[in-house]
Amino acid sequence: ELERARRYLLGSFEIGLQTNSAKAATMAFGERYGLGYSYFMEYPKRISEVTTDDVLRVARKYINLDRYSLAVVSPPKGRECIHMNEVHG
């Protein structure tokens, strides 16, 4: 799972930097937030260094399991579908 996330992030990153304007915007972003204009060049290395322990540590820090909500969304079935059609036309 972590490897798939890495591949996605790195692929998206490369695609997002295909134009000079995108590179310039990324450099400006780095400067604006005090990271330096070349920060984006370290991104692939930083992503490749993330471990499952890092992910778990951050998840434990920011996700409170006592205060989460779960919603399941699925298409209506059978009678539910007929009822929804009557209500919503």
GROMACS .gro file of C-alpha atoms in nm:
model
   89
    1GLU     CA    1   0.000   0.000   0.000
    2LEU     CA    2   0.278   0.242   0.089
    3GLU     CA    3   0.468   0.162  -0.229
    4ARG     CA    4   0.158   0.226  -0.439
    5ALA     CA    5   0.108   0.562  -0.264
    6ARG     CA    6   0.473   0.649  -0.332
    7ARG     CA    7   0.441   0.567  -0.701
    8TYR     CA    8   0.124   0.776  -0.726
    9LEU     CA    9   0.277   1.077  -0.550
   10LEU     CA   10   0.599   1.067  -0.750
   11GLY     CA   11   0.416   1.016  -1.080
   12SER     CA   12   0.177   1.302  -1.008
   13PHE     CA   13   0.468   1.519  -0.904
   14GLU     CA   14   0.655   1.456  -1.229
   15ILE     CA   15   0.346   1.518  -1.441
   16GLY     CA   16   0.276   1.839  -1.249
   17LEU     CA   17   0.621   1.977  -1.330
   18GLN     CA   18   0.614   1.929  -1.706
   19THR     CA   19   0.591   2.300  -1.785
   20ASN     CA   20   0.825   2.583  -1.697
   21SER     CA   21   0.536   2.774  -1.543
   22ALA     CA   22   0.462   2.482  -1.310
   23LYS     CA   23   0.827   2.467  -1.205
   24ALA     CA   24   0.830   2.844  -1.146
   25ALA     CA   25   0.512   2.825  -0.939
   26THR     CA   26   0.658   2.541  -0.733
   27MET     CA   27   0.976   2.738  -0.673
   28ALA     CA   28   0.772   3.043  -0.569
   29PHE     CA   29   0.569   2.827  -0.332
   30GLY     CA   30   0.889   2.698  -0.171
   31GLU     CA   31   1.020   3.050  -0.127
   32ARG     CA   32   0.688   3.180   0.005
   33TYR     CA   33   0.674   2.917   0.278
   34GLY     CA   34   1.039   2.945   0.376
   35LEU     CA   35   1.146   2.613   0.225
   36GLY     CA   36   1.372   2.758  -0.042
   37TYR     CA   37   1.322   2.762  -0.417
   38SER     CA   38   1.498   2.427  -0.465
   39TYR     CA   39   1.294   2.240  -0.204
   40PHE     CA   40   1.088   2.067  -0.473
   41MET     CA   41   1.400   1.892  -0.601
   42GLU     CA   42   1.425   1.706  -0.268
   43TYR     CA   43   1.061   1.590  -0.279
   44PRO     CA   44   1.124   1.255  -0.456
   45LYS     CA   45   1.398   1.164  -0.208
   46ARG     CA   46   1.182   1.263   0.089
   47ILE     CA   47   0.885   1.060  -0.038
   48SER     CA   48   1.104   0.754  -0.096
   49GLU     CA   49   1.231   0.776   0.264
   50VAL     CA   50   0.884   0.765   0.426
   51THR     CA   51   0.834   0.441   0.620
   52THR     CA   52   0.523   0.265   0.746
   53ASP     CA   53   0.632   0.365   1.097
   54ASP     CA   54   0.628   0.731   0.986
   55VAL     CA   55   0.275   0.693   0.850
   56LEU     CA   56   0.154   0.525   1.170
   57ARG     CA   57   0.319   0.786   1.391
   58VAL     CA   58   0.153   1.073   1.204
   59ALA     CA   59  -0.182   0.893   1.189
   60ARG     CA   60  -0.175   0.838   1.565
   61LYS     CA   61  -0.091   1.203   1.619
   62TYR     CA   62  -0.368   1.350   1.400
   63ILE     CA   63  -0.647   1.089   1.384
   64ASN     CA   64  -0.858   1.057   1.697
   65LEU     CA   65  -1.042   0.724   1.679
   66ASP     CA   66  -1.279   0.835   1.956
   67ARG     CA   67  -1.410   1.116   1.736
   68TYR     CA   68  -1.447   0.976   1.387
   69SER     CA   69  -1.756   0.926   1.175
   70LEU     CA   70  -1.807   0.658   0.916
   71ALA     CA   71  -2.039   0.703   0.620
   72VAL     CA   72  -2.117   0.431   0.369
   73VAL     CA   73  -2.258   0.544   0.037
   74SER     CA   74  -2.399   0.298  -0.214
   75PRO     CA   75  -2.664   0.297  -0.483
   76PRO     CA   76  -3.016   0.221  -0.358
   77LYS     CA   77  -3.148  -0.130  -0.420
   78GLY     CA   78  -3.488  -0.272  -0.501
   79ARG     CA   79  -3.772  -0.109  -0.306
   80GLU     CA   80  -3.543   0.174  -0.188
   81CYS     CA   81  -3.483   0.269  -0.550
   82ILE     CA   82  -3.854   0.275  -0.628
   83HIS     CA   83  -3.923   0.487  -0.318
   84MET     CA   84  -3.646   0.735  -0.405
   85ASN     CA   85  -3.779   0.767  -0.758
   86GLU     CA   86  -4.126   0.845  -0.619
   87VAL     CA   87  -3.985   1.108  -0.382
   88HIS     CA   88  -3.728   1.268  -0.613
   89GLY     CA   89  -3.900   1.209  -0.946
   0.00000   0.00000   0.00000
